CSV table of C-alpha atoms (C1' of nucleotides) in Angstrom, one decimal:
chain,number,residue,atom,x,y,z
A,8,MET,CA,14.8,-22.5,4.2
A,9,THR,CA,13.9,-20.2,7.0
A,10,PHE,CA,10.5,-19.2,7.5
A,11,HIS,CA,9.1,-16.6,9.7
A,12,ALA,CA,5.7,-15.7,10.3
A,13,PHE,CA,4.8,-12.5,12.1
A,14,GLN,CA,1.6,-11.3,13.1
A,15,GLN,CA,1.5,-7.7,12.8
A,16,GLU,CA,-1.7,-5.8,13.4
A,17,ASP,CA,-0.5,-2.6,11.8
A,18,VAL,CA,0.6,-3.8,8.5
A,19,LYS,CA,-2.1,-3.0,6.1
A,20,SER,CA,-1.7,-5.6,3.6
A,21,ASP,CA,-0.9,-9.1,3.9
A,22,ILE,CA,2.5,-9.7,2.5
A,23,SER,CA,3.9,-13.0,1.8
A,24,ARG,CA,7.3,-12.7,0.3
A,25,LYS,CA,9.9,-15.0,-0.7
A,26,LEU,CA,13.3,-13.8,0.4
A,27,PRO,CA,16.6,-14.7,-0.8
A,28,ASP,CA,18.1,-17.8,0.7
A,29,GLN,CA,14.7,-19.4,0.6
A,30,GLN,CA,13.6,-17.5,3.6
A,31,PHE,CA,10.2,-16.2,4.2
A,32,LEU,CA,8.7,-13.5,6.1
A,33,LEU,CA,5.0,-13.8,6.3
A,34,PHE,CA,3.1,-10.9,7.6
A,35,THR,CA,-0.5,-10.9,8.5
A,36,THR,CA,-2.5,-7.9,9.1
A,37,LYS,CA,-4.7,-8.9,11.9
A,38,GLU,CA,-4.9,-11.4,14.6
A,39,GLU,CA,-7.8,-12.8,12.8
A,40,ASP,CA,-5.7,-13.5,9.9
A,41,LEU,CA,-3.4,-15.7,11.8
A,42,LYS,CA,-4.9,-18.8,10.6
A,43,THR,CA,-4.8,-17.6,7.0
A,44,ALA,CA,-1.2,-16.7,7.5
A,45,GLU,CA,-0.5,-20.1,8.9
A,46,THR,CA,-2.1,-21.8,6.0
A,47,LYS,CA,-0.1,-19.7,3.6
A,48,LYS,CA,3.0,-20.4,5.5
A,49,LEU,CA,2.4,-24.0,5.6
A,50,ASN,CA,1.8,-24.1,1.9
A,51,ARG,CA,4.9,-22.1,1.3
A,52,ALA,CA,6.9,-24.2,3.6
A,53,HIS,CA,5.8,-27.4,1.9
A,54,GLU,CA,6.5,-25.9,-1.4
A,55,TYR,CA,10.0,-25.1,-0.5
A,56,GLU,CA,10.7,-28.1,1.4
A,57,LYS,CA,10.1,-29.9,-1.8
A,58,GLU,CA,13.0,-27.9,-3.1
A,59,ASN,CA,15.2,-29.7,-0.8
A,60,THR,CA,15.5,-27.1,1.8
A,61,ARG,CA,15.3,-27.2,5.5
A,62,SER,CA,12.9,-25.1,7.3
A,63,VAL,CA,12.2,-23.7,10.6
A,64,CYS,CA,9.1,-22.0,11.3
A,65,LEU,CA,8.7,-19.3,13.7
A,66,LEU,CA,5.6,-17.6,14.6
A,67,GLU,CA,5.7,-14.6,16.5
A,68,GLN,CA,2.5,-13.8,18.0
A,69,LYS,CA,2.6,-10.2,18.7
A,70,ARG,CA,2.3,-9.5,22.3
A,71,LYS,CA,-0.9,-7.9,23.4
A,72,VAL,CA,-0.3,-5.3,25.9
A,73,VAL,CA,-3.3,-4.3,27.8
A,74,SER,CA,-2.7,-1.0,29.3
A,75,SER,CA,-4.1,2.4,29.2
A,76,ASN,CA,-1.7,3.8,26.7
A,77,ILE,CA,-1.7,0.9,24.3
A,78,ASP,CA,-4.2,0.8,21.5
A,79,VAL,CA,-6.0,-2.5,21.6
A,80,PRO,CA,-7.6,-3.5,18.4
A,81,PRO,CA,-11.3,-2.8,18.8
A,82,ALA,CA,-12.5,-6.0,17.2
A,83,ARG,CA,-11.1,-8.8,19.1
A,84,LYS,CA,-12.0,-12.4,18.9
A,85,SER,CA,-13.2,-14.1,21.9
A,86,SER,CA,-10.6,-15.9,23.8
A,87,GLU,CA,-11.9,-19.2,22.5
A,88,GLU,CA,-11.5,-18.1,19.0
A,89,LEU,CA,-8.1,-16.8,19.6
A,90,ASP,CA,-7.4,-20.0,21.3
A,91,MET,CA,-8.4,-21.9,18.3
A,92,ASP,CA,-6.4,-19.8,16.0
A,93,LYS,CA,-3.4,-20.2,18.1
A,94,VAL,CA,-3.9,-23.8,18.4
A,95,THR,CA,-4.0,-24.1,14.7
A,96,ALA,CA,-0.9,-22.1,14.5
A,97,ALA,CA,0.7,-24.2,17.1
A,98,MET,CA,-0.1,-27.4,15.3
A,99,VAL,CA,1.2,-26.0,12.0
A,100,LEU,CA,4.3,-24.9,13.7
A,101,THR,CA,4.7,-28.1,15.5
A,102,SER,CA,4.5,-30.0,12.3
A,103,LEU,CA,7.2,-27.9,10.8
A,104,SER,CA,9.4,-27.4,13.7
A,105,THR,CA,9.5,-31.1,14.4
A,106,SER,CA,10.1,-32.0,10.9
A,107,PRO,CA,13.2,-34.0,10.3
A,108,LEU,CA,14.3,-31.3,8.0
A,109,VAL,CA,14.4,-28.8,10.7
A,110,ARG,CA,17.6,-28.6,12.5
A,111,SER,CA,19.4,-26.1,14.5
A,112,PRO,CA,22.1,-26.3,17.0
A,113,PRO,CA,21.5,-26.4,20.7
A,114,VAL,CA,20.8,-23.1,22.3
A,115,ARG,CA,23.1,-21.8,24.8
A,116,PRO,CA,21.8,-21.6,28.3
A,117,ASN,CA,21.5,-17.9,28.4
A,118,GLU,CA,19.5,-17.7,25.3
A,119,SER,CA,16.9,-20.1,26.5
A,120,LEU,CA,13.4,-19.1,27.4
A,121,ASN,CA,14.3,-17.4,30.5
A,122,GLY,CA,16.8,-15.2,28.8
A,123,SER,CA,15.0,-14.1,25.8
A,124,TRP,CA,12.6,-11.3,25.2
A,125,LYS,CA,10.0,-12.8,27.3
A,126,GLU,CA,11.7,-11.3,30.1
A,127,GLY,CA,12.2,-8.0,28.6
A,128,GLY,CA,10.9,-4.6,28.7
A,129,PHE,CA,9.9,-4.6,25.2
A,130,VAL,CA,6.5,-3.6,24.5
A,131,PRO,CA,4.9,-2.0,21.5
A,132,SER,CA,4.8,1.7,21.9
A,133,SER,CA,1.6,3.5,22.2
A,134,THR,CA,1.6,4.1,18.5
A,135,SER,CA,1.2,0.5,17.7
A,136,SER,CA,-1.9,1.0,15.8
A,137,SER,CA,-0.3,3.3,13.4
A,138,GLY,CA,2.4,1.1,12.2
A,139,TYR,CA,4.9,2.8,14.2
A,140,TRP,CA,7.0,0.7,16.5
A,141,SER,CA,9.5,1.6,18.9
A,142,TRP,CA,11.0,0.0,21.9
A,143,ASN,CA,10.0,1.6,25.1
A,144,ALA,CA,12.0,1.3,28.2
A,145,PRO,CA,10.0,-0.3,30.8
A,146,SER,CA,10.0,2.8,32.8
A,147,ASP,CA,8.1,4.8,30.3
A,148,GLN,CA,5.6,2.4,29.2
A,149,SER,CA,3.0,0.1,30.5
A,150,ASN,CA,3.7,-2.0,33.4
A,151,PRO,CA,5.3,-5.3,32.5
A,152,SER,CA,2.9,-6.9,34.8
A,153,THR,CA,-0.1,-5.6,33.2
A,154,PRO,CA,-3.1,-7.9,32.8
A,155,SER,CA,-2.3,-10.7,30.6
A,156,PRO,CA,-4.2,-11.7,27.5
A,157,PRO,CA,-6.4,-14.7,27.8
A,158,LEU,CA,-3.8,-17.2,26.6
A,159,SER,CA,-0.5,-18.1,27.9
A,160,ALA,CA,2.2,-19.8,26.1
A,161,ASP,CA,1.6,-22.8,28.3
A,162,SER,CA,-1.6,-23.2,26.6
A,163,PHE,CA,0.2,-24.3,23.5
A,164,LYS,CA,2.9,-26.4,24.8
A,165,ALA,CA,0.6,-29.3,24.8
A,166,PHE,CA,0.4,-29.2,21.1
A,167,ARG,CA,4.1,-29.4,20.6
A,168,THR,CA,5.6,-32.7,20.2
A,169,PRO,CA,8.6,-33.2,22.3
A,170,SER,CA,11.6,-31.9,20.4
A,171,GLN,CA,14.7,-34.0,20.1
A,172,PRO,CA,17.3,-32.8,22.5
A,173,ASP,CA,19.6,-31.5,19.8
A,174,ASP,CA,17.2,-31.1,17.1
A,175,GLY,CA,15.7,-27.8,16.6
A,176,ILE,CA,15.3,-24.8,18.6
A,177,ASP,CA,15.3,-25.1,22.3
A,178,GLU,CA,11.9,-26.1,23.3
A,179,GLY,CA,11.5,-23.3,25.7
A,180,GLU,CA,12.7,-20.8,23.3
A,181,THR,CA,10.7,-22.3,20.6
A,182,SER,CA,7.5,-22.0,22.4
A,183,ASN,CA,8.5,-18.6,23.4
A,184,LEU,CA,9.0,-17.7,19.8
A,185,LEU,CA,6.0,-19.4,18.5
A,186,PHE,CA,3.6,-18.2,21.1
A,187,ASP,CA,4.4,-14.9,22.3
A,188,GLU,CA,4.0,-14.9,25.9
A,189,PRO,CA,1.1,-12.6,26.4
A,190,ILE,CA,2.4,-11.6,29.8
A,191,PRO,CA,4.9,-8.9,29.4
A,192,ARG,CA,8.0,-10.1,30.9
A,193,LYS,CA,11.1,-8.6,32.2
A,194,ARG,CA,14.4,-9.0,30.5
A,195,LYS,CA,17.8,-9.4,31.8
A,196,ASN,CA,19.6,-6.2,32.0
A,197,SER,CA,23.0,-7.4,31.1
A,198,MET,CA,22.6,-7.4,27.4
A,199,LYS,CA,21.7,-4.9,24.8
A,200,VAL,CA,20.7,-5.4,21.2
A,201,MET,CA,22.2,-3.3,18.6
A,202,PHE,CA,21.4,-3.3,14.9
A,203,LYS,CA,24.2,-3.7,12.5
A,204,CYS,CA,24.0,-2.6,9.0
A,205,LEU,CA,24.8,-5.5,6.7
A,206,TRP,CA,25.8,-3.4,3.8
A,207,LYS,CA,29.2,-4.2,2.6
A,208,ASN,CA,32.0,-2.4,4.3
A,209,CYS,CA,29.6,-0.5,6.4
A,210,GLY,CA,28.9,-2.4,9.6
A,211,LYS,CA,27.3,0.6,11.2
A,212,VAL,CA,25.6,-0.2,14.4
A,213,LEU,CA,22.7,1.7,15.8
A,214,SER,CA,20.8,1.1,18.8
A,215,THR,CA,17.4,0.9,17.3
A,216,ALA,CA,15.9,-0.7,14.3
A,217,ALA,CA,14.5,2.6,13.3
A,218,GLY,CA,17.9,4.1,13.4
A,219,ILE,CA,19.4,1.5,11.2
A,220,GLN,CA,16.6,1.8,8.8
A,221,LYS,CA,17.2,5.4,8.4
A,222,HIS,CA,20.8,4.8,8.0
A,223,ILE,CA,20.3,2.3,5.3
A,224,ARG,CA,17.7,4.4,3.6
A,225,THR,CA,19.8,7.5,3.6
A,226,ILE,CA,23.3,6.1,3.2
A,227,HIS,CA,22.8,3.0,1.2
A,228,LEU,CA,19.6,3.6,-0.6
A,229,GLY,CA,20.2,7.2,-1.3
A,230,ARG,CA,16.9,8.2,0.0
A,231,VAL,CA,17.7,11.5,1.4
A,232,GLY,CA,14.8,13.4,2.7
A,233,GLU,CA,12.4,10.6,2.0
A,234,SER,CA,11.4,10.1,5.5
A,235,ASP,CA,7.9,10.1,4.2
A,236,TYR,CA,8.6,7.2,2.0
A,237,SER,CA,6.6,4.4,3.1
A,238,ASP,CA,5.3,2.1,0.5
A,239,GLY,CA,5.1,-0.8,2.8
A,240,GLU,CA,7.6,-2.6,0.8
A,241,GLU,CA,10.8,-1.0,1.7
A,242,ASP,CA,13.2,-3.5,2.8
A,243,PHE,CA,16.1,-3.1,5.1
A,244,TYR,CA,18.8,-5.5,5.9
A,245,TYR,CA,20.4,-5.4,9.2
A,246,THR,CA,21.2,-7.8,11.8
A,247,GLU,CA,20.8,-7.8,15.5
A,248,ILE,CA,23.8,-8.1,17.6
A,249,ARG,CA,23.8,-8.5,21.3
A,250,LEU,CA,26.1,-6.7,23.5
A,251,ASN,CA,27.1,-7.6,26.9
A,252,THR,CA,26.5,-4.6,28.9
A,253,ASP,CA,25.2,-4.0,32.2
A,254,SER,CA,24.6,-0.3,31.6
A,255,VAL,CA,21.8,-0.8,29.2
A,256,ALA,CA,19.3,0.5,31.5
A,257,ASP,CA,20.8,3.8,31.1
A,258,GLY,CA,19.0,4.0,27.8
A,259,LEU,CA,20.8,5.9,25.2
A,260,SER,CA,22.1,8.6,27.4
A,261,SER,CA,25.3,6.8,27.4
A,262,LEU,CA,25.3,5.7,23.9
A,263,SER,CA,28.3,3.5,24.3
A,264,PRO,CA,26.4,0.3,24.4
A,265,VAL,CA,29.6,-1.2,23.4
A,266,SER,CA,31.8,-3.2,25.5
A,267,PRO,CA,34.8,-1.1,26.3
A,268,SER,CA,37.1,-3.0,24.1
A,269,LEU,CA,34.9,-2.4,21.2
A,270,ALA,CA,34.2,1.2,21.5
A,271,SER,CA,35.3,3.3,18.6
A,272,PRO,CA,34.1,6.3,16.7
A,273,PRO,CA,31.3,6.1,14.3
A,274,SER,CA,32.3,4.9,10.9
A,275,PHE,CA,29.9,7.0,9.1
A,276,PRO,CA,29.4,10.7,9.1
A,277,THR,CA,25.8,10.1,9.7
A,278,GLN,CA,23.0,12.0,8.2
A,279,ASP,CA,20.8,10.7,10.8
A,280,THR,CA,19.0,13.1,12.8
A,281,ILE,CA,20.7,12.7,16.1
A,282,ARG,CA,18.1,12.6,18.7
A,283,PRO,CA,18.4,11.2,22.1
A,284,GLU,CA,15.8,8.6,22.3
A,285,THR,CA,14.4,7.5,25.5
A,286,SER,CA,12.2,4.9,24.1
A,287,CYS,CA,15.0,2.8,23.1
A,288,ALA,CA,15.8,-0.7,23.4
A,289,LYS,CA,16.7,-2.8,26.2
A,290,THR,CA,16.9,-6.1,24.6
A,291,GLU,CA,18.2,-9.4,23.9
A,292,THR,CA,20.3,-11.3,26.3
A,293,LYS,CA,22.3,-13.6,24.3
A,294,LEU,CA,25.9,-12.8,24.1
A,295,MET,CA,27.2,-12.9,20.6
A,296,THR,CA,30.7,-14.0,20.8
A,297,PRO,CA,33.0,-13.7,17.9
A,298,LEU,CA,33.2,-17.4,17.7
A,299,SER,CA,29.6,-18.0,18.1
A,300,ARG,CA,28.2,-19.9,15.3
A,301,SER,CA,26.2,-17.0,14.0
A,302,ALA,CA,24.7,-17.1,10.7
A,303,PRO,CA,23.5,-13.8,9.4
A,304,THR,CA,23.8,-15.3,6.0
A,305,ASN,CA,20.9,-17.4,6.9
A,306,LEU,CA,18.5,-14.8,7.9
A,307,TYR,CA,18.2,-11.2,7.4
A,308,LEU,CA,15.7,-8.9,8.7
A,309,VAL,CA,13.6,-7.5,6.0
A,310,HIS,CA,11.7,-4.8,7.5
A,311,THR,CA,8.7,-3.3,5.9
A,312,ASP,CA,8.9,0.4,6.1
A,313,HIS,CA,7.4,2.1,9.0
A,314,ALA,CA,7.9,5.4,10.6
A,315,TYR,CA,11.1,5.4,12.4
A,316,GLN,CA,13.0,7.3,14.9
A,317,ALA,CA,16.5,8.3,14.5
A,318,THR,CA,19.0,7.5,17.1
A,319,PRO,CA,22.5,8.5,17.6
A,320,PRO,CA,24.8,6.3,15.7
A,321,VAL,CA,27.1,3.9,17.4
A,322,ASN,CA,29.7,1.9,15.8
A,323,ILE,CA,30.9,-1.3,17.2
A,324,PRO,CA,33.6,-2.5,15.1
A,325,GLY,CA,34.1,-6.2,15.3
A,326,SER,CA,31.3,-6.6,17.7
A,327,ALA,CA,29.3,-8.7,15.3
A,328,LYS,CA,31.6,-11.2,13.9
A,329,PHE,CA,29.6,-13.9,12.4
A,330,THR,CA,31.1,-17.1,11.3
A,331,PRO,CA,30.4,-17.8,7.7
A,332,ASN,CA,28.8,-21.1,8.4
A,333,GLY,CA,27.4,-20.2,11.7
A,334,SER,CA,24.0,-21.0,12.9
A,335,SER,CA,22.9,-18.7,15.6
A,336,PHE,CA,21.8,-15.2,15.6
A,337,SER,CA,18.8,-13.3,16.4
A,338,ILE,CA,16.3,-11.3,14.7
A,339,SER,CA,14.3,-8.5,16.1
A,340,TRP,CA,11.2,-7.3,14.7
A,341,GLN,CA,8.3,-5.4,16.1
A,342,SER,CA,7.6,-6.4,19.5
A,343,PRO,CA,9.0,-8.3,21.1
A,344,PRO,CA,12.3,-9.2,19.5
A,345,VAL,CA,12.8,-12.7,18.7
A,346,THR,CA,15.8,-14.7,19.5
A,347,PHE,CA,16.3,-17.1,16.8
A,348,THR,CA,18.6,-20.0,16.5
A,349,GLY,CA,19.2,-20.4,12.9
A,350,ILE,CA,19.8,-23.3,10.7
A,351,PRO,CA,23.3,-24.1,9.6
A,352,VAL,CA,22.5,-24.1,6.0
A,353,SER,CA,25.2,-25.0,3.6
A,354,PRO,CA,26.6,-22.2,1.6
A,355,THR,CA,25.0,-23.5,-1.5
A,356,HIS,CA,21.7,-23.2,0.2
A,357,ASN,CA,22.5,-19.7,1.3
A,358,ARG,CA,22.5,-18.5,-2.2
A,359,PRO,CA,19.4,-18.0,-4.2
A,360,ALA,CA,19.6,-20.1,-7.2
A,361,GLY,CA,21.3,-18.4,-10.1
A,362,SER,CA,22.3,-15.4,-8.3
A,363,GLY,CA,25.0,-14.4,-10.6
A,364,GLU,CA,24.9,-10.8,-9.5
A,365,GLN,CA,26.9,-11.6,-6.5
A,366,LYS,CA,30.0,-10.7,-8.3
A,367,GLN,CA,29.3,-7.0,-7.9
A,368,SER,CA,29.3,-7.4,-4.3
A,369,HIS,CA,33.0,-7.5,-4.1
A,370,THR,CA,33.7,-4.3,-5.9
A,371,GLY,CA,34.2,-1.9,-3.2
A,372,LEU,CA,32.9,0.4,-0.7
A,373,SER,CA,29.7,1.4,-2.3
A,374,SER,CA,28.8,-2.1,-3.1
A,375,PRO,CA,25.1,-2.1,-3.4
A,376,PRO,CA,24.4,0.0,-6.4
A,377,ARG,CA,24.7,3.3,-4.7
A,378,VAL,CA,23.5,6.1,-6.7
A,379,ALA,CA,24.4,9.6,-6.7
A,380,PHE,CA,21.5,11.6,-5.5
A,381,GLY,CA,19.3,12.7,-8.2
A,382,LEU,CA,20.6,10.2,-10.7
A,383,ARG,CA,18.6,7.3,-11.8
A,384,LYS,CA,19.5,4.0,-10.3
A,385,PRO,CA,21.4,1.7,-12.4
A,386,ARG,CA,19.3,-1.1,-13.6
A,387,GLY,CA,19.4,-4.1,-11.5
A,388,GLU,CA,20.6,-7.5,-12.5
A,389,GLY,CA,18.4,-9.6,-10.3
A,390,LYS,CA,15.4,-11.2,-11.5
A,391,LYS,CA,12.4,-9.0,-11.2
A,392,CYS,CA,9.1,-10.3,-10.4
A,393,ARG,CA,8.0,-9.8,-13.9
A,394,LYS,CA,10.6,-12.2,-15.1
A,395,VAL,CA,10.2,-14.6,-12.3
A,396,TYR,CA,6.5,-14.9,-12.4
A,397,GLY,CA,5.6,-13.6,-15.7
A,398,MET,CA,2.9,-11.3,-16.7
A,399,GLU,CA,0.3,-14.0,-16.3
A,400,ASN,CA,1.1,-14.2,-12.6
A,401,ARG,CA,1.1,-10.6,-11.9
A,402,ASP,CA,-0.6,-11.1,-8.7
A,403,MET,CA,2.5,-12.9,-7.4
A,404,TRP,CA,4.7,-9.9,-8.1
A,405,CYS,CA,5.8,-7.8,-5.3
A,406,THR,CA,3.8,-4.7,-4.7
A,407,ALA,CA,6.4,-2.5,-6.1
A,408,CYS,CA,6.6,-4.4,-9.3
A,409,ARG,CA,2.9,-4.3,-9.7
A,410,TRP,CA,3.1,-0.6,-9.3
A,411,LYS,CA,6.0,-0.3,-11.7
A,412,LYS,CA,8.3,0.7,-8.9
A,413,ALA,CA,11.7,-0.7,-8.1
A,414,CYS,CA,11.4,-4.3,-7.4
A,415,GLN,CA,11.7,-5.0,-3.7
A,416,ARG,CA,12.5,-8.6,-4.4
A,417,ARG,CA,15.6,-7.8,-6.3
A,418,LYS,CA,16.6,-5.0,-3.9
A,419,ALA,CA,16.4,-7.4,-1.0
A,420,LYS,CA,18.5,-9.9,-2.8
A,421,LEU,CA,21.2,-7.4,-3.6
A,422,ILE,CA,21.3,-6.1,-0.1
A,423,LEU,CA,21.4,-9.5,1.2
A,424,GLN,CA,24.3,-10.4,-0.9
A,425,GLU,CA,26.2,-7.3,0.1
A,426,GLY,CA,25.6,-8.0,3.7
A,427,GLN,CA,26.8,-11.5,3.3
A,428,ALA,CA,29.9,-10.4,1.6
A,429,ALA,CA,30.6,-7.8,4.2
A,430,LEU,CA,30.1,-10.1,7.0
A,431,LEU,CA,32.3,-12.7,5.5
A,432,GLU,CA,34.9,-10.2,5.0
A,433,ASP,CA,34.7,-9.1,8.5
A,434,PHE,CA,35.2,-12.5,9.6
B,7,DG,C1',12.3,-3.9,-29.0
B,8,DT,C1',12.1,-5.1,-24.1
B,9,DT,C1',12.4,-4.1,-19.4
B,10,DG,C1',12.9,-1.6,-15.1
B,11,DC,C1',11.3,1.9,-12.6
B,12,DC,C1',10.9,7.2,-12.0
B,13,DG,C1',7.8,10.7,-11.7
B,14,DG,C1',3.5,12.0,-11.3
B,15,DG,C1',-1.5,11.6,-11.6
B,16,DA,C1',-6.0,9.5,-10.0
B,17,DT,C1',-8.5,7.9,-6.2
C,13,DA,C1',-1.7,6.3,1.4
C,14,DT,C1',-2.6,3.3,-2.3
C,15,DC,C1',-2.7,2.3,-6.9
C,16,DC,C1',-1.8,3.0,-11.7
C,17,DC,C1',0.7,4.2,-15.8
C,18,DG,C1',3.3,7.3,-19.3
C,19,DG,C1',7.6,7.6,-20.6
C,20,DC,C1',12.5,7.6,-20.1
C,21,DA,C1',16.6,5.1,-20.0
C,22,DA,C1',19.2,0.8,-19.5
C,23,DC,C1',19.5,-3.3,-21.6
DNA sequence: GTTGCCGGGAT
DNA sequence: ATCCCGGCAAC
């Protein structure tokens, strides 16, 4: 089981969702909710550890950027309170991350603390309070060396038990993941993160999460002209791939973030609004080699819908070859992106129990039930919240189900399976 | 008949 | 934007 907790100030409602593959994303609205989130997470983690799954727990403490163009939440806890919350989180995380169940392969040197986002130019854009996130190049946003929040990651290291050398996420990285370094840090310039669509036979790669979201929405979900669609439950599946490029700093002006050998025309006649985007990413530093033990099947980014920005599409065929039983890949969400070393979960654990609907994922190009625009979507085969939880547990349903909308849970599952199939095929 | 969820209304 | 639900269509 993979468990991720994100603190996200601009998500309105607290969403705790079980994902396929026994993964979790846990979102909490406010910093003050962190403790609550941790409690939930812990409960969930225990619950699913009982189900014979392994877990790793990541907490991303959203970076607080103090600068003139960043909205800082008005009501802030005192540093002491924050400290306690974070300490609580740290202890929870420690208990999970040091659990014997938690295992992950060693982290390569260049993806250790120094190489991950803590060094990067990622900061929440100035619209952070509106639920809109984008990556800003360091040049057009607050100074990376802006005043740091009261706590530093070092404050929490004391609460972590020493991790076994080969057991679990690299310590530096872990602490980096768990306790977002409040101090904006620079990132190496030699890598760039792209976002690869995980839909079967797609593999489209865009330079921003927003772009890939729009791609998925328009191409795969058939949501043309629904840019205003934002029910807070819309899920996207894409994965982050890192490209070794030294020209990232150019931004998107040279949208060939691809290494030369990988360059090729876009695979999709995109419907995306092509718009040069200056606030784009300069990102992760880990090189994803074809033989790296990457495991997108273990973790997918489920992204709650937010406003997005379109970016020119870039296709990088073969640039994200993940090994089926891999273990390492990264996720990126909000700010800053997280480099994550996943758990090599056995294939059986990769599949949600009883996911018989996988069969359809091998049926062709339009694998996920792609619907002609204007037509009703075919009914899904996955278990809806209603069936899973029953009417008596309606409060456990996903929001969409409660509102009699298309079940996000099922959708996520389907997309996940398609993505897995596609990636396995690629490999 | 049951269930998923679209479309639209109420707030 | 959020929440709810009538009603259609797939099952």
